[in-house]
Amino acid sequence: MIVAMDRNRGIGVGNQLPWRLSDDMKRFRELTMGHHLLVGRKTFESIGRPLPGRQMIVLTRDPSFRVEGCATAGSILEGMAIARSRDETELFIGGGGEIYRQALNIADRIYLTLVETEVEADAFFPEMSNEAWVEIDSIHHPADENHQYSFTFKTLVRKT
């Protein structure tokens, strides 16, 4: 999974990211480039197009929903099967909140950007047990002229 969230697990407001952090967008691009990216329909619509260099899978309950250049799936497991059938080594789950909730128990890695703020969010990352995850990497970025908030990149892996 790959997610940016605030201190209260807020990830979005009005189907948009509540911040613009260029280094976070760069990290997202670098990590997901060349991989499959599974997102919910609303998240896909907020992006507005297939992302270059990624094979996108849109999760939707509507079997007639089609997007040129993207696969569609009716469940997380179906999306995983699509990626696996294409020899994917690391499927990225890119939200939104309900998709993260469905995928949290099967994910084995989380690329997290913890944004040091609290926003009036209407979409949230699910609560997760700290006992289930171990942090293997952490890089802090202070606020500056290009970043309204300070933030920390963290990589979490599921404990075995």
PDB file of C-alpha atoms in Angstrom:
ATOM      1  CA  MET A   1       0.000   0.000   0.000  1.00  0.00           C
ATOM      2  CA  ILE A   2       1.043   3.581  -0.519  1.00  0.00           C
ATOM      3  CA  VAL A   3      -0.635   6.407   1.411  1.00  0.00           C
ATOM      4  CA  ALA A   4      -0.168   9.950   2.699  1.00  0.00           C
ATOM      5  CA  MET A   5      -2.130  10.784   5.839  1.00  0.00           C
ATOM      6  CA  ASP A   6      -2.283  13.412   8.551  1.00  0.00           C
ATOM      7  CA  ARG A   7      -1.956  12.859  12.320  1.00  0.00           C
ATOM      8  CA  ASN A   8      -5.626  11.789  12.497  1.00  0.00           C
ATOM      9  CA  ARG A   9      -5.331   9.352   9.553  1.00  0.00           C
ATOM     10  CA  GLY A  10      -7.039  11.869   7.218  1.00  0.00           C
ATOM     11  CA  ILE A  11      -6.259  11.161   3.565  1.00  0.00           C
ATOM     12  CA  GLY A  12      -8.684  13.300   1.589  1.00  0.00           C
ATOM     13  CA  VAL A  13     -11.349  15.963   1.492  1.00  0.00           C
ATOM     14  CA  GLY A  14     -13.866  16.365  -1.318  1.00  0.00           C
ATOM     15  CA  ASN A  15     -12.197  13.508  -3.214  1.00  0.00           C
ATOM     16  CA  GLN A  16      -8.894  15.443  -3.352  1.00  0.00           C
ATOM     17  CA  LEU A  17      -5.608  15.326  -1.474  1.00  0.00           C
ATOM     18  CA  PRO A  18      -5.679  17.972   1.274  1.00  0.00           C
ATOM     19  CA  TRP A  19      -2.071  19.060   0.606  1.00  0.00           C
ATOM     20  CA  ARG A  20       0.454  19.549  -2.167  1.00  0.00           C
ATOM     21  CA  LEU A  21       3.820  18.059  -1.242  1.00  0.00           C
ATOM     22  CA  SER A  22       6.069  17.828  -4.286  1.00  0.00           C
ATOM     23  CA  ASP A  23       8.533  15.408  -2.657  1.00  0.00           C
ATOM     24  CA  ASP A  24       5.652  13.102  -1.709  1.00  0.00           C
ATOM     25  CA  MET A  25       4.373  13.134  -5.294  1.00  0.00           C
ATOM     26  CA  LYS A  26       7.908  12.411  -6.518  1.00  0.00           C
ATOM     27  CA  ARG A  27       8.218   9.462  -4.105  1.00  0.00           C
ATOM     28  CA  PHE A  28       4.821   8.133  -5.202  1.00  0.00           C
ATOM     29  CA  ARG A  29       5.895   8.319  -8.837  1.00  0.00           C
ATOM     30  CA  GLU A  30       9.286   6.670  -8.187  1.00  0.00           C
ATOM     31  CA  LEU A  31       7.834   3.811  -6.130  1.00  0.00           C
ATOM     32  CA  THR A  32       4.873   3.011  -8.372  1.00  0.00           C
ATOM     33  CA  MET A  33       6.539   3.506 -11.773  1.00  0.00           C
ATOM     34  CA  GLY A  34       6.578   0.273 -13.749  1.00  0.00           C
ATOM     35  CA  HIS A  35       4.135  -1.453 -11.380  1.00  0.00           C
ATOM     36  CA  HIS A  36       0.419  -2.130 -11.143  1.00  0.00           C
ATOM     37  CA  LEU A  37      -1.552   0.419  -9.115  1.00  0.00           C
ATOM     38  CA  LEU A  38      -4.960  -0.577  -7.758  1.00  0.00           C
ATOM     39  CA  VAL A  39      -7.300   2.302  -6.868  1.00  0.00           C
ATOM     40  CA  GLY A  40     -10.989   2.694  -6.208  1.00  0.00           C
ATOM     41  CA  ARG A  41     -13.250   4.280  -8.798  1.00  0.00           C
ATOM     42  CA  LYS A  42     -13.571   7.573  -6.900  1.00  0.00           C
ATOM     43  CA  THR A  43      -9.809   7.826  -6.487  1.00  0.00           C
ATOM     44  CA  PHE A  44      -9.361   7.118 -10.187  1.00  0.00           C
ATOM     45  CA  GLU A  45     -11.909   9.807 -11.065  1.00  0.00           C
ATOM     46  CA  SER A  46     -10.062  12.322  -8.854  1.00  0.00           C
ATOM     47  CA  ILE A  47      -6.828  11.509 -10.739  1.00  0.00           C
ATOM     48  CA  GLY A  48      -8.743  11.857 -13.994  1.00  0.00           C
ATOM     49  CA  ARG A  49      -6.636   9.621 -16.236  1.00  0.00           C
ATOM     50  CA  PRO A  50      -4.434   6.532 -16.277  1.00  0.00           C
ATOM     51  CA  LEU A  51      -1.037   7.389 -14.810  1.00  0.00           C
ATOM     52  CA  PRO A  52       1.838   7.050 -17.290  1.00  0.00           C
ATOM     53  CA  GLY A  53       4.239   4.188 -16.684  1.00  0.00           C
ATOM     54  CA  ARG A  54       1.840   2.276 -14.456  1.00  0.00           C
ATOM     55  CA  GLN A  55      -0.698  -0.444 -15.149  1.00  0.00           C
ATOM     56  CA  MET A  56      -3.808   0.803 -13.369  1.00  0.00           C
ATOM     57  CA  ILE A  57      -6.534  -1.439 -12.020  1.00  0.00           C
ATOM     58  CA  VAL A  58      -9.741   0.355 -11.012  1.00  0.00           C
ATOM     59  CA  LEU A  59     -11.826  -1.319  -8.331  1.00  0.00           C
ATOM     60  CA  THR A  60     -15.552  -0.825  -8.934  1.00  0.00           C
ATOM     61  CA  ARG A  61     -18.875  -2.444  -8.090  1.00  0.00           C
ATOM     62  CA  ASP A  62     -20.221  -1.410 -11.507  1.00  0.00           C
ATOM     63  CA  PRO A  63     -19.523  -4.251 -13.977  1.00  0.00           C
ATOM     64  CA  SER A  64     -20.154  -1.893 -16.921  1.00  0.00           C
ATOM     65  CA  PHE A  65     -17.504   0.626 -15.778  1.00  0.00           C
ATOM     66  CA  ARG A  66     -14.668   0.736 -18.322  1.00  0.00           C
ATOM     67  CA  VAL A  67     -11.689   3.030 -18.770  1.00  0.00           C
ATOM     68  CA  GLU A  68      -9.425   2.880 -21.786  1.00  0.00           C
ATOM     69  CA  GLY A  69      -5.940   1.861 -20.719  1.00  0.00           C
ATOM     70  CA  CYS A  70      -7.021   0.424 -17.355  1.00  0.00           C
ATOM     71  CA  ALA A  71      -8.160  -2.948 -16.108  1.00  0.00           C
ATOM     72  CA  THR A  72     -11.200  -3.123 -13.829  1.00  0.00           C
ATOM     73  CA  ALA A  73     -11.851  -5.459 -10.926  1.00  0.00           C
ATOM     74  CA  GLY A  74     -14.804  -6.143  -8.662  1.00  0.00           C
ATOM     75  CA  SER A  75     -12.701  -6.967  -5.588  1.00  0.00           C
ATOM     76  CA  ILE A  76      -9.237  -6.586  -4.114  1.00  0.00           C
ATOM     77  CA  LEU A  77      -8.608 -10.290  -4.715  1.00  0.00           C
ATOM     78  CA  GLU A  78      -9.633  -9.987  -8.368  1.00  0.00           C
ATOM     79  CA  GLY A  79      -7.303  -7.005  -8.759  1.00  0.00           C
ATOM     80  CA  MET A  80      -4.477  -8.993  -7.180  1.00  0.00           C
ATOM     81  CA  ALA A  81      -5.170 -11.878  -9.573  1.00  0.00           C
ATOM     82  CA  ILE A  82      -5.000  -9.524 -12.569  1.00  0.00           C
ATOM     83  CA  ALA A  83      -1.635  -8.160 -11.427  1.00  0.00           C
ATOM     84  CA  ARG A  84      -0.321 -11.650 -10.646  1.00  0.00           C
ATOM     85  CA  SER A  85      -1.366 -12.914 -14.099  1.00  0.00           C
ATOM     86  CA  ARG A  86       0.817 -10.152 -15.567  1.00  0.00           C
ATOM     87  CA  ASP A  87       3.839 -11.232 -13.477  1.00  0.00           C
ATOM     88  CA  GLU A  88       3.636  -8.232 -11.124  1.00  0.00           C
ATOM     89  CA  THR A  89       6.114  -8.416  -8.241  1.00  0.00           C
ATOM     90  CA  GLU A  90       4.686  -5.549  -6.144  1.00  0.00           C
ATOM     91  CA  LEU A  91       1.085  -4.398  -6.493  1.00  0.00           C
ATOM     92  CA  PHE A  92       0.490  -0.945  -5.030  1.00  0.00           C
ATOM     93  CA  ILE A  93      -2.850  -0.170  -3.363  1.00  0.00           C
ATOM     94  CA  GLY A  94      -3.464   3.564  -3.780  1.00  0.00           C
ATOM     95  CA  GLY A  95      -6.763   4.214  -2.019  1.00  0.00           C
ATOM     96  CA  GLY A  96      -9.188   5.559  -1.184  1.00  0.00           C
ATOM     97  CA  GLY A  97     -10.257   4.927   2.379  1.00  0.00           C
ATOM     98  CA  GLU A  98     -12.568   1.977   1.746  1.00  0.00           C
ATOM     99  CA  ILE A  99     -10.009   0.297  -0.519  1.00  0.00           C
ATOM    100  CA  TYR A 100      -7.327   0.711   2.161  1.00  0.00           C
ATOM    101  CA  ARG A 101      -9.714  -0.780   4.735  1.00  0.00           C
ATOM    102  CA  GLN A 102     -10.328  -3.827   2.541  1.00  0.00           C
ATOM    103  CA  ALA A 103      -6.621  -4.313   1.769  1.00  0.00           C
ATOM    104  CA  LEU A 104      -5.054  -3.634   5.177  1.00  0.00           C
ATOM    105  CA  ASN A 105      -5.279  -7.222   6.426  1.00  0.00           C
ATOM    106  CA  ILE A 106      -3.657  -8.665   3.297  1.00  0.00           C
ATOM    107  CA  ALA A 107      -0.979  -6.023   2.664  1.00  0.00           C
ATOM    108  CA  ASP A 108       2.588  -6.883   3.600  1.00  0.00           C
ATOM    109  CA  ARG A 109       4.151  -3.425   3.170  1.00  0.00           C
ATOM    110  CA  ILE A 110       3.010   0.171   3.639  1.00  0.00           C
ATOM    111  CA  TYR A 111       4.795   3.140   2.120  1.00  0.00           C
ATOM    112  CA  LEU A 112       3.514   5.884   4.408  1.00  0.00           C
ATOM    113  CA  THR A 113       3.879   9.637   4.270  1.00  0.00           C
ATOM    114  CA  LEU A 114       2.905  11.024   7.670  1.00  0.00           C
ATOM    115  CA  VAL A 115       2.011  14.695   7.188  1.00  0.00           C
ATOM    116  CA  GLU A 116       2.487  16.806  10.315  1.00  0.00           C
ATOM    117  CA  THR A 117      -0.890  18.518  10.298  1.00  0.00           C
ATOM    118  CA  GLU A 118      -4.561  17.883  11.002  1.00  0.00           C
ATOM    119  CA  VAL A 119      -7.009  18.605   8.192  1.00  0.00           C
ATOM    120  CA  GLU A 120     -10.799  18.559   7.977  1.00  0.00           C
ATOM    121  CA  ALA A 121     -10.793  15.250   6.131  1.00  0.00           C
ATOM    122  CA  ASP A 122     -13.778  13.218   4.976  1.00  0.00           C
ATOM    123  CA  ALA A 123     -11.740  10.145   3.982  1.00  0.00           C
ATOM    124  CA  PHE A 124      -9.485   8.254   6.369  1.00  0.00           C
ATOM    125  CA  PHE A 125      -6.898   5.500   6.446  1.00  0.00           C
ATOM    126  CA  PRO A 126      -8.152   2.686   8.704  1.00  0.00           C
ATOM    127  CA  GLU A 127      -6.807   2.205  12.205  1.00  0.00           C
ATOM    128  CA  MET A 128      -4.064  -0.360  12.292  1.00  0.00           C
ATOM    129  CA  SER A 129      -2.420  -2.337  15.040  1.00  0.00           C
ATOM    130  CA  ASN A 130       1.133  -1.234  15.804  1.00  0.00           C
ATOM    131  CA  GLU A 131       1.807  -4.812  16.913  1.00  0.00           C
ATOM    132  CA  ALA A 132       1.308  -6.027  13.327  1.00  0.00           C
ATOM    133  CA  TRP A 133       3.874  -3.715  11.700  1.00  0.00           C
ATOM    134  CA  VAL A 134       7.547  -2.865  12.047  1.00  0.00           C
ATOM    135  CA  GLU A 135       9.079   0.345  10.716  1.00  0.00           C
ATOM    136  CA  ILE A 136      12.143  -0.363   8.577  1.00  0.00           C
ATOM    137  CA  ASP A 137      12.791   3.123   7.214  1.00  0.00           C
ATOM    138  CA  SER A 138      12.019   6.711   8.220  1.00  0.00           C
ATOM    139  CA  ILE A 139      13.084   9.978   6.562  1.00  0.00           C
ATOM    140  CA  HIS A 140      11.894  13.341   7.919  1.00  0.00           C
ATOM    141  CA  HIS A 141      11.372  16.408   5.697  1.00  0.00           C
ATOM    142  CA  PRO A 142      10.825  19.810   7.320  1.00  0.00           C
ATOM    143  CA  ALA A 143       8.382  22.333   5.922  1.00  0.00           C
ATOM    144  CA  ASP A 144      10.000  24.689   3.418  1.00  0.00           C
ATOM    145  CA  GLU A 145       9.114  26.983   0.508  1.00  0.00           C
ATOM    146  CA  ASN A 146       7.963  23.951  -1.538  1.00  0.00           C
ATOM    147  CA  HIS A 147       6.218  22.056   1.262  1.00  0.00           C
ATOM    148  CA  GLN A 148       3.524  23.661   3.404  1.00  0.00           C
ATOM    149  CA  TYR A 149       3.861  20.995   6.121  1.00  0.00           C
ATOM    150  CA  SER A 150       6.675  18.892   7.487  1.00  0.00           C
ATOM    151  CA  PHE A 151       6.289  15.180   6.808  1.00  0.00           C
ATOM    152  CA  THR A 152       8.003  11.837   7.312  1.00  0.00           C
ATOM    153  CA  PHE A 153       8.368   9.025   4.814  1.00  0.00           C
ATOM    154  CA  LYS A 154       8.055   5.672   6.566  1.00  0.00           C
ATOM    155  CA  THR A 155       8.225   2.136   5.276  1.00  0.00           C
ATOM    156  CA  LEU A 156       6.366  -0.451   7.352  1.00  0.00           C
ATOM    157  CA  VAL A 157       6.446  -4.212   6.855  1.00  0.00           C
ATOM    158  CA  ARG A 158       4.115  -6.763   8.362  1.00  0.00           C
ATOM    159  CA  LYS A 159       5.622  -8.733  11.225  1.00  0.00           C
ATOM    160  CA  THR A 160       5.947 -12.416  10.433  1.00  0.00           C
TER     161      THR A 160
END
